[in-house]
PDB file of C-alpha atoms and ligand atoms in Angstrom:
ATOM      1  CA  MET A   1     -62.022 125.476  38.406  1.00  0.00           C
ATOM      2  CA  ASN A   2     -64.738 123.350  36.745  1.00  0.00           C
ATOM      3  CA  LYS A   3     -65.312 119.841  37.991  1.00  0.00           C
ATOM      4  CA  LEU A   4     -63.879 117.168  35.681  1.00  0.00           C
ATOM      5  CA  THR A   5     -65.453 113.742  35.380  1.00  0.00           C
ATOM      6  CA  ILE A   6     -63.361 110.651  34.712  1.00  0.00           C
ATOM      7  CA  ALA A   7     -65.122 107.421  33.697  1.00  0.00           C
ATOM      8  CA  LEU A   8     -63.358 104.229  34.720  1.00  0.00           C
ATOM      9  CA  PRO A   9     -64.256 100.633  33.852  1.00  0.00           C
ATOM     10  CA  LYS A  10     -65.383  98.644  36.908  1.00  0.00           C
ATOM     11  CA  GLY A  11     -63.833  95.397  35.727  1.00  0.00           C
ATOM     12  CA  ARG A  12     -60.273  94.090  35.481  1.00  0.00           C
ATOM     13  CA  LEU A  13     -58.744  97.442  34.427  1.00  0.00           C
ATOM     14  CA  PHE A  14     -59.946  99.354  37.500  1.00  0.00           C
ATOM     15  CA  LYS A  15     -57.346  97.998  39.918  1.00  0.00           C
ATOM     16  CA  SER A  16     -54.488  98.879  37.537  1.00  0.00           C
ATOM     17  CA  VAL A  17     -55.736 102.348  36.615  1.00  0.00           C
ATOM     18  CA  VAL A  18     -56.465 103.756  40.086  1.00  0.00           C
ATOM     19  CA  PRO A  19     -52.839 103.539  41.341  1.00  0.00           C
ATOM     20  CA  ILE A  20     -51.704 105.377  38.199  1.00  0.00           C
ATOM     21  CA  LEU A  21     -54.161 108.213  38.847  1.00  0.00           C
ATOM     22  CA  GLN A  22     -53.063 108.328  42.479  1.00  0.00           C
ATOM     23  CA  GLU A  23     -49.353 108.333  41.685  1.00  0.00           C
ATOM     24  CA  ALA A  24     -49.897 111.030  39.063  1.00  0.00           C
ATOM     25  CA  GLY A  25     -51.569 113.145  41.794  1.00  0.00           C
ATOM     26  CA  ILE A  26     -54.800 113.373  39.821  1.00  0.00           C
ATOM     27  CA  VAL A  27     -56.778 111.846  42.664  1.00  0.00           C
ATOM     28  CA  ASN A  28     -55.692 111.725  46.306  1.00  0.00           C
ATOM     29  CA  ARG A  29     -58.365 109.607  47.904  1.00  0.00           C
ATOM     30  CA  ASP A  30     -58.575 105.849  48.226  1.00  0.00           C
ATOM     31  CA  PHE A  31     -61.316 103.874  46.519  1.00  0.00           C
ATOM     32  CA  ASP A  32     -62.932 101.124  48.492  1.00  0.00           C
ATOM     33  CA  ASP A  33     -63.089  97.973  46.346  1.00  0.00           C
ATOM     34  CA  ASP A  34     -66.189  96.731  48.136  1.00  0.00           C
ATOM     35  CA  SER A  35     -68.173  99.911  47.821  1.00  0.00           C
ATOM     36  CA  ARG A  36     -71.278  99.939  45.621  1.00  0.00           C
ATOM     37  CA  LYS A  37     -70.996 103.682  45.039  1.00  0.00           C
ATOM     38  CA  LEU A  38     -70.824 104.589  41.357  1.00  0.00           C
ATOM     39  CA  VAL A  39     -69.766 108.229  41.734  1.00  0.00           C
ATOM     40  CA  LEU A  40     -66.673 108.887  43.818  1.00  0.00           C
ATOM     41  CA  THR A  41     -65.779 112.492  44.448  1.00  0.00           C
ATOM     42  CA  ASP A  42     -62.298 113.828  45.081  1.00  0.00           C
ATOM     43  CA  GLU A  43     -63.057 117.266  46.551  1.00  0.00           C
ATOM     44  CA  ASP A  44     -59.382 118.299  46.766  1.00  0.00           C
ATOM     45  CA  ASN A  45     -58.852 117.894  43.027  1.00  0.00           C
ATOM     46  CA  ASN A  46     -62.387 118.784  41.960  1.00  0.00           C
ATOM     47  CA  ILE A  47     -62.801 115.465  40.178  1.00  0.00           C
ATOM     48  CA  ASP A  48     -65.651 112.975  40.034  1.00  0.00           C
ATOM     49  CA  ILE A  49     -64.774 109.383  39.190  1.00  0.00           C
ATOM     50  CA  ILE A  50     -67.689 107.464  37.707  1.00  0.00           C
ATOM     51  CA  LEU A  51     -67.625 103.685  37.496  1.00  0.00           C
ATOM     52  CA  SER A  52     -69.209 102.016  34.502  1.00  0.00           C
ATOM     53  CA  LYS A  53     -69.068  98.773  32.588  1.00  0.00           C
ATOM     54  CA  ALA A  54     -65.980  98.637  30.377  1.00  0.00           C
ATOM     55  CA  VAL A  55     -68.007  98.784  27.146  1.00  0.00           C
ATOM     56  CA  ASP A  56     -69.949 101.842  28.318  1.00  0.00           C
ATOM     57  CA  VAL A  57     -67.032 104.156  29.170  1.00  0.00           C
ATOM     58  CA  GLN A  58     -66.776 105.434  25.600  1.00  0.00           C
ATOM     59  CA  THR A  59     -70.520 106.235  25.582  1.00  0.00           C
ATOM     60  CA  TYR A  60     -70.166 108.470  28.640  1.00  0.00           C
ATOM     61  CA  VAL A  61     -67.130 110.180  27.132  1.00  0.00           C
ATOM     62  CA  GLU A  62     -68.561 110.564  23.618  1.00  0.00           C
ATOM     63  CA  ASN A  63     -71.706 112.195  25.001  1.00  0.00           C
ATOM     64  CA  GLY A  64     -69.885 114.502  27.381  1.00  0.00           C
ATOM     65  CA  ALA A  65     -71.220 112.852  30.551  1.00  0.00           C
ATOM     66  CA  ALA A  66     -67.532 112.240  31.309  1.00  0.00           C
ATOM     67  CA  ASP A  67     -64.621 114.390  30.144  1.00  0.00           C
ATOM     68  CA  ILE A  68     -62.019 111.636  30.304  1.00  0.00           C
ATOM     69  CA  GLY A  69     -62.205 107.838  30.325  1.00  0.00           C
ATOM     70  CA  VAL A  70     -60.262 104.618  30.136  1.00  0.00           C
ATOM     71  CA  ALA A  71     -61.287 102.037  27.553  1.00  0.00           C
ATOM     72  CA  GLY A  72     -59.756  99.023  25.839  1.00  0.00           C
ATOM     73  CA  LYS A  73     -58.784  99.527  22.193  1.00  0.00           C
ATOM     74  CA  ASP A  74     -60.915  96.441  21.443  1.00  0.00           C
ATOM     75  CA  VAL A  75     -63.984  98.264  22.703  1.00  0.00           C
ATOM     76  CA  LEU A  76     -63.069 101.444  20.813  1.00  0.00           C
ATOM     77  CA  LEU A  77     -62.617  99.522  17.572  1.00  0.00           C
ATOM     78  CA  GLU A  78     -65.997  97.901  18.035  1.00  0.00           C
ATOM     79  CA  ALA A  79     -67.908 101.051  18.955  1.00  0.00           C
ATOM     80  CA  GLY A  80     -66.177 103.515  16.626  1.00  0.00           C
ATOM     81  CA  ALA A  81     -66.865 106.224  19.217  1.00  0.00           C
ATOM     82  CA  LYS A  82     -66.113 109.822  18.310  1.00  0.00           C
ATOM     83  CA  VAL A  83     -63.624 110.532  21.097  1.00  0.00           C
ATOM     84  CA  CYS A  84     -60.004 111.676  21.199  1.00  0.00           C
ATOM     85  CA  GLU A  85     -57.686 108.775  21.947  1.00  0.00           C
ATOM     86  CA  VAL A  86     -54.824 110.537  23.678  1.00  0.00           C
ATOM     87  CA  LEU A  87     -52.632 107.969  25.406  1.00  0.00           C
ATOM     88  CA  ASP A  88     -51.838 104.265  25.351  1.00  0.00           C
ATOM     89  CA  LEU A  89     -51.729 103.226  29.003  1.00  0.00           C
ATOM     90  CA  GLY A  90     -49.955  99.962  28.204  1.00  0.00           C
ATOM     91  CA  LEU A  91     -52.342  97.996  30.438  1.00  0.00           C
ATOM     92  CA  GLY A  92     -54.775  95.198  29.677  1.00  0.00           C
ATOM     93  CA  TYR A  93     -52.807  94.000  26.692  1.00  0.00           C
ATOM     94  CA  CYS A  94     -54.691  91.470  24.619  1.00  0.00           C
ATOM     95  CA  ARG A  95     -55.267  90.600  20.972  1.00  0.00           C
ATOM     96  CA  LEU A  96     -58.454  90.297  18.932  1.00  0.00           C
ATOM     97  CA  VAL A  97     -58.258  87.027  17.042  1.00  0.00           C
ATOM     98  CA  VAL A  98     -60.177  84.551  14.919  1.00  0.00           C
ATOM     99  CA  ALA A  99     -60.173  81.057  16.447  1.00  0.00           C
ATOM    100  CA  LEU A 100     -61.811  77.716  15.783  1.00  0.00           C
ATOM    101  CA  PRO A 101     -61.682  74.107  17.015  1.00  0.00           C
ATOM    102  CA  VAL A 102     -58.229  72.540  16.582  1.00  0.00           C
ATOM    103  CA  ASP A 103     -59.776  69.358  15.217  1.00  0.00           C
ATOM    104  CA  LYS A 104     -60.997  71.157  12.083  1.00  0.00           C
ATOM    105  CA  GLY A 105     -57.389  71.084  10.926  1.00  0.00           C
ATOM    106  CA  ILE A 106     -57.499  74.701   9.761  1.00  0.00           C
ATOM    107  CA  THR A 107     -54.486  76.862  10.593  1.00  0.00           C
ATOM    108  CA  ASN A 108     -54.998  79.994   8.525  1.00  0.00           C
ATOM    109  CA  LEU A 109     -57.690  82.158   6.993  1.00  0.00           C
ATOM    110  CA  SER A 110     -57.116  80.995   3.430  1.00  0.00           C
ATOM    111  CA  GLN A 111     -58.237  77.479   4.399  1.00  0.00           C
ATOM    112  CA  LEU A 112     -61.673  78.682   5.548  1.00  0.00           C
ATOM    113  CA  ALA A 113     -64.811  77.956   3.545  1.00  0.00           C
ATOM    114  CA  PRO A 114     -66.153  81.070   1.752  1.00  0.00           C
ATOM    115  CA  THR A 115     -69.050  81.292   4.216  1.00  0.00           C
ATOM    116  CA  GLY A 116     -69.300  80.632   7.938  1.00  0.00           C
ATOM    117  CA  ARG A 117     -70.895  81.436  11.258  1.00  0.00           C
ATOM    118  CA  VAL A 118     -68.960  83.557  13.755  1.00  0.00           C
ATOM    119  CA  ALA A 119     -69.804  83.986  17.446  1.00  0.00           C
ATOM    120  CA  THR A 120     -68.529  87.173  19.060  1.00  0.00           C
ATOM    121  CA  LYS A 121     -69.112  90.212  21.251  1.00  0.00           C
ATOM    122  CA  TYR A 122     -67.294  92.226  18.598  1.00  0.00           C
ATOM    123  CA  VAL A 123     -69.885  92.114  15.800  1.00  0.00           C
ATOM    124  CA  ASN A 124     -68.668  95.202  13.928  1.00  0.00           C
ATOM    125  CA  VAL A 125     -64.993  94.244  14.144  1.00  0.00           C
ATOM    126  CA  ALA A 126     -65.794  90.727  12.937  1.00  0.00           C
ATOM    127  CA  GLN A 127     -68.038  91.844  10.081  1.00  0.00           C
ATOM    128  CA  ARG A 128     -65.473  94.394   8.880  1.00  0.00           C
ATOM    129  CA  TYR A 129     -62.615  91.902   9.064  1.00  0.00           C
ATOM    130  CA  PHE A 130     -64.375  89.126   7.154  1.00  0.00           C
ATOM    131  CA  ASP A 131     -65.755  91.591   4.573  1.00  0.00           C
ATOM    132  CA  GLN A 132     -62.188  92.803   3.930  1.00  0.00           C
ATOM    133  CA  ASN A 133     -61.094  89.207   3.500  1.00  0.00           C
ATOM    134  CA  GLY A 134     -63.926  88.264   1.147  1.00  0.00           C
ATOM    135  CA  ILE A 135     -65.488  85.723   3.493  1.00  0.00           C
ATOM    136  CA  GLN A 136     -69.236  85.863   3.924  1.00  0.00           C
ATOM    137  CA  ILE A 137     -70.226  85.416   7.546  1.00  0.00           C
ATOM    138  CA  GLU A 138     -73.277  85.241   9.696  1.00  0.00           C
ATOM    139  CA  VAL A 139     -72.617  86.789  13.101  1.00  0.00           C
ATOM    140  CA  VAL A 140     -74.022  85.343  16.315  1.00  0.00           C
ATOM    141  CA  LYS A 141     -73.818  87.982  19.053  1.00  0.00           C
ATOM    142  CA  LEU A 142     -72.881  86.672  22.492  1.00  0.00           C
ATOM    143  CA  ASN A 143     -71.983  88.590  25.643  1.00  0.00           C
ATOM    144  CA  GLY A 144     -69.433  86.272  27.237  1.00  0.00           C
ATOM    145  CA  SER A 145     -67.986  82.747  27.282  1.00  0.00           C
ATOM    146  CA  ILE A 146     -67.595  83.124  23.521  1.00  0.00           C
ATOM    147  CA  GLU A 147     -65.297  80.075  23.378  1.00  0.00           C
ATOM    148  CA  LEU A 148     -68.294  77.879  24.139  1.00  0.00           C
ATOM    149  CA  ALA A 149     -70.024  78.578  20.810  1.00  0.00           C
ATOM    150  CA  PRO A 150     -67.920  76.459  18.414  1.00  0.00           C
ATOM    151  CA  ILE A 151     -67.613  73.655  20.981  1.00  0.00           C
ATOM    152  CA  ILE A 152     -71.340  73.139  21.131  1.00  0.00           C
ATOM    153  CA  GLY A 153     -71.921  73.837  17.439  1.00  0.00           C
ATOM    154  CA  LEU A 154     -73.491  77.280  17.714  1.00  0.00           C
ATOM    155  CA  SER A 155     -70.832  78.680  15.386  1.00  0.00           C
ATOM    156  CA  ASP A 156     -67.944  77.565  13.168  1.00  0.00           C
ATOM    157  CA  MET A 157     -65.502  80.000  14.733  1.00  0.00           C
ATOM    158  CA  ILE A 158     -65.166  82.923  17.107  1.00  0.00           C
ATOM    159  CA  VAL A 159     -63.751  86.414  17.154  1.00  0.00           C
ATOM    160  CA  ASP A 160     -62.624  87.231  20.676  1.00  0.00           C
ATOM    161  CA  ILE A 161     -59.745  88.593  22.692  1.00  0.00           C
ATOM    162  CA  THR A 162     -56.956  86.396  23.875  1.00  0.00           C
ATOM    163  CA  SER A 163     -54.294  87.293  26.398  1.00  0.00           C
ATOM    164  CA  THR A 164     -52.430  84.349  27.897  1.00  0.00           C
ATOM    165  CA  GLY A 165     -54.067  81.951  25.422  1.00  0.00           C
ATOM    166  CA  THR A 166     -55.280  79.740  28.274  1.00  0.00           C
ATOM    167  CA  THR A 167     -58.978  79.994  27.480  1.00  0.00           C
ATOM    168  CA  LEU A 168     -58.438  79.041  23.835  1.00  0.00           C
ATOM    169  CA  LYS A 169     -56.154  76.159  24.785  1.00  0.00           C
ATOM    170  CA  GLU A 170     -58.395  74.752  27.500  1.00  0.00           C
ATOM    171  CA  ASN A 171     -61.306  74.717  25.080  1.00  0.00           C
ATOM    172  CA  ASN A 172     -59.348  73.084  22.244  1.00  0.00           C
ATOM    173  CA  LEU A 173     -59.441  76.140  20.034  1.00  0.00           C
ATOM    174  CA  ILE A 174     -56.656  77.446  17.826  1.00  0.00           C
ATOM    175  CA  GLU A 175     -56.009  81.015  16.719  1.00  0.00           C
ATOM    176  CA  ILE A 176     -55.897  81.260  12.932  1.00  0.00           C
ATOM    177  CA  ALA A 177     -55.632  85.038  12.453  1.00  0.00           C
ATOM    178  CA  GLU A 178     -54.921  88.183  14.431  1.00  0.00           C
ATOM    179  CA  ILE A 179     -57.265  91.096  13.759  1.00  0.00           C
ATOM    180  CA  ALA A 180     -55.786  93.729  16.082  1.00  0.00           C
ATOM    181  CA  GLU A 181     -53.776  94.304  19.222  1.00  0.00           C
ATOM    182  CA  SER A 182     -55.428  96.010  22.155  1.00  0.00           C
ATOM    183  CA  SER A 183     -54.448  97.842  25.310  1.00  0.00           C
ATOM    184  CA  ALA A 184     -56.185 100.344  27.551  1.00  0.00           C
ATOM    185  CA  ARG A 185     -56.384 103.873  26.159  1.00  0.00           C
ATOM    186  CA  LEU A 186     -57.038 107.232  27.763  1.00  0.00           C
ATOM    187  CA  ILE A 187     -59.871 108.877  25.863  1.00  0.00           C
ATOM    188  CA  VAL A 188     -61.164 112.438  26.023  1.00  0.00           C
ATOM    189  CA  ASN A 189     -64.441 114.059  25.008  1.00  0.00           C
ATOM    190  CA  GLN A 190     -63.888 116.136  21.867  1.00  0.00           C
ATOM    191  CA  VAL A 191     -65.478 119.309  23.285  1.00  0.00           C
ATOM    192  CA  SER A 192     -63.847 119.019  26.725  1.00  0.00           C
ATOM    193  CA  TYR A 193     -60.487 118.638  25.034  1.00  0.00           C
ATOM    194  CA  LYS A 194     -60.951 122.125  23.594  1.00  0.00           C
ATOM    195  CA  THR A 195     -62.650 123.870  26.506  1.00  0.00           C
ATOM    196  CA  GLU A 196     -60.439 122.348  29.235  1.00  0.00           C
ATOM    197  CA  TYR A 197     -57.363 121.909  27.066  1.00  0.00           C
ATOM    198  CA  LYS A 198     -54.730 123.086  29.560  1.00  0.00           C
ATOM    199  CA  ARG A 199     -56.041 121.050  32.486  1.00  0.00           C
ATOM    200  CA  ILE A 200     -56.578 117.906  30.430  1.00  0.00           C
ATOM    201  CA  ARG A 201     -53.129 118.163  28.803  1.00  0.00           C
ATOM    202  CA  ASP A 202     -51.664 118.495  32.276  1.00  0.00           C
ATOM    203  CA  ILE A 203     -53.481 115.315  33.364  1.00  0.00           C
ATOM    204  CA  ILE A 204     -52.289 113.449  30.260  1.00  0.00           C
ATOM    205  CA  GLU A 205     -48.674 114.487  30.824  1.00  0.00           C
ATOM    206  CA  LYS A 206     -48.789 113.490  34.512  1.00  0.00           C
ATOM    207  CA  ILE A 207     -50.126 110.067  33.580  1.00  0.00           C
ATOM    208  CA  ARG A 208     -47.558 109.728  30.798  1.00  0.00           C
ATOM    209  CA  ALA A 209     -44.797 110.485  33.300  1.00  0.00           C
ATOM    210  CA  VAL A 210     -46.044 107.778  35.677  1.00  0.00           C
ATOM    211  CA  ILE A 211     -46.420 105.060  33.057  1.00  0.00           C
ATOM    212  CA  SER A 212     -43.101 105.767  31.389  1.00  0.00           C
ATOM    213  CA  ASN A 213     -41.290 105.265  34.696  1.00  0.00           C
TER     214      ASN A 213
HETATM  215  N1  ATP B 301     -58.094  88.297  29.576  1.00  0.00           N
HETATM  216  C1  ATP B 301     -57.745  89.553  29.396  1.00  0.00           C
HETATM  217  N2  ATP B 301     -56.469  89.917  29.513  1.00  0.00           N
HETATM  218  C2  ATP B 301     -56.102  91.194  29.330  1.00  0.00           C
HETATM  219  N3  ATP B 301     -56.957  92.199  29.042  1.00  0.00           N
HETATM  220  C3  ATP B 301     -58.219  91.878  28.930  1.00  0.00           C
HETATM  221  C4  ATP B 301     -58.677  90.553  29.106  1.00  0.00           C
HETATM  222  N4  ATP B 301     -59.998  90.552  28.976  1.00  0.00           N
HETATM  223  C5  ATP B 301     -60.330  91.839  28.725  1.00  0.00           C
HETATM  224  N5  ATP B 301     -59.276  92.635  28.685  1.00  0.00           N
HETATM  225  C6  ATP B 301     -59.251  94.081  28.426  1.00  0.00           C
HETATM  226  O1  ATP B 301     -59.871  94.725  29.512  1.00  0.00           O
HETATM  227  C7  ATP B 301     -61.057  95.411  29.079  1.00  0.00           C
HETATM  228  C8  ATP B 301     -62.125  95.278  30.141  1.00  0.00           C
HETATM  229  O2  ATP B 301     -62.406  93.916  30.315  1.00  0.00           O
HETATM  230  P1  ATP B 301     -63.389  93.419  31.455  1.00  0.00           P
HETATM  231  O3  ATP B 301     -63.318  91.927  31.451  1.00  0.00           O
HETATM  232  O4  ATP B 301     -63.142  94.154  32.704  1.00  0.00           O
HETATM  233  O5  ATP B 301     -64.755  93.965  30.907  1.00  0.00           O
HETATM  234  P2  ATP B 301     -65.939  93.153  30.387  1.00  0.00           P
HETATM  235  O6  ATP B 301     -65.464  92.113  29.412  1.00  0.00           O
HETATM  236  O7  ATP B 301     -66.936  94.173  29.905  1.00  0.00           O
HETATM  237  O8  ATP B 301     -66.371  92.438  31.702  1.00  0.00           O
HETATM  238  P3  ATP B 301     -67.731  92.405  32.439  1.00  0.00           P
HETATM  239  O9  ATP B 301     -68.736  92.065  31.378  1.00  0.00           O
HETATM  240  O10 ATP B 301     -67.468  91.330  33.441  1.00  0.00           O
HETATM  241  O11 ATP B 301     -67.907  93.773  33.039  1.00  0.00           O
HETATM  242  C9  ATP B 301     -61.412  94.774  27.746  1.00  0.00           C
HETATM  243  O12 ATP B 301     -62.134  95.675  26.930  1.00  0.00           O
HETATM  244  C10 ATP B 301     -60.049  94.448  27.180  1.00  0.00           C
HETATM  245  O13 ATP B 301     -59.477  95.602  26.582  1.00  0.00           O
HETATM  246  O1  PRP B 302     -56.244  84.328  26.864  1.00  0.00           O
HETATM  247  P1  PRP B 302     -56.777  84.369  28.265  1.00  0.00           P
HETATM  248  O2  PRP B 302     -55.762  84.903  29.234  1.00  0.00           O
HETATM  249  O3  PRP B 302     -57.345  83.065  28.693  1.00  0.00           O
HETATM  250  O4  PRP B 302     -57.954  85.463  28.304  1.00  0.00           O
HETATM  251  C1  PRP B 302     -58.952  85.480  27.341  1.00  0.00           C
HETATM  252  C2  PRP B 302     -60.305  85.453  27.958  1.00  0.00           C
HETATM  253  O5  PRP B 302     -60.514  86.648  28.736  1.00  0.00           O
HETATM  254  C3  PRP B 302     -61.750  87.230  28.344  1.00  0.00           C
HETATM  255  O6  PRP B 302     -62.819  86.666  29.019  1.00  0.00           O
HETATM  256  P2  PRP B 302     -63.406  87.200  30.393  1.00  0.00           P
HETATM  257  O7  PRP B 302     -62.569  86.718  31.514  1.00  0.00           O
HETATM  258  O8  PRP B 302     -63.596  88.700  30.313  1.00  0.00           O
HETATM  259  O9  PRP B 302     -64.792  86.472  30.457  1.00  0.00           O
HETATM  260  P3  PRP B 302     -65.998  86.466  29.416  1.00  0.00           P
HETATM  261  O10 PRP B 302     -65.782  85.224  28.597  1.00  0.00           O
HETATM  262  O11 PRP B 302     -67.202  86.383  30.243  1.00  0.00           O
HETATM  263  O12 PRP B 302     -65.938  87.722  28.571  1.00  0.00           O
HETATM  264  C4  PRP B 302     -61.884  86.837  26.877  1.00  0.00           C
HETATM  265  O13 PRP B 302     -63.218  86.939  26.426  1.00  0.00           O
HETATM  266  C5  PRP B 302     -61.339  85.435  26.852  1.00  0.00           C
HETATM  267  O14 PRP B 302     -62.352  84.502  27.134  1.00  0.00           O
END
């Protein structure tokens, strides 16, 4: 049996995904939260778990460095990675939205000026969305705390994910449009899906059984 490699995001999804893999019997061992190890081997199941930044999981999977991975749909939409998206894990639900300061008095896209400056991590998603809506934008790429940009005048609006809505609210921002919904997806390398089809299907079905319980 060949060794399979599963890439997991180190961040907020990790704690929710590991118990699913354990309950599905795909991995037996425990994973120490405090460990700095980036490759965790489960000898019994012949599986390596590699831990990467959430945005990088799809890169490992697309290039075959990992056979399977877990990535947010937001990240997949942004990267456009050539991977097989095989299962919605129903975790990490959030929405990609356009938001701007409440005090601008704008409540929907049609009230926006024909040009504007947008701060975001999701530059491709944002560009595509505004192109489709005939609004010319300049994108300012940021890597976090996106909500800060319109407050301090770096941008007119933002494209970012929202979940509870707390961050938008606490920074006096209002959502004016939803671009997409997002949740964590199981992704598979296109070649591995063919060469290890039976084993990977078995893994998918075991995970499906756990999450549909
Ligand atoms: N507030 C949130 N609520 C629910 N899901 C979220 C939230 N923020 C992010 N997610 C989802 O979880 C995925 C991973 O997010 P996470 O914050 O762990 O990664 P990250 O933004 O790359 O963080 P870091 O840069 O700290 O590693 C995102 O791609 C998204 O799908
Ligand atoms: O609607 P909420 O429940 O408030 O969640 C939304 C926030 O969560 C994410 O930020 P994260 O915590 O990943 O920090 P970041 O700003 O550094 O990306 C996202 O970028 C929003 O800022």
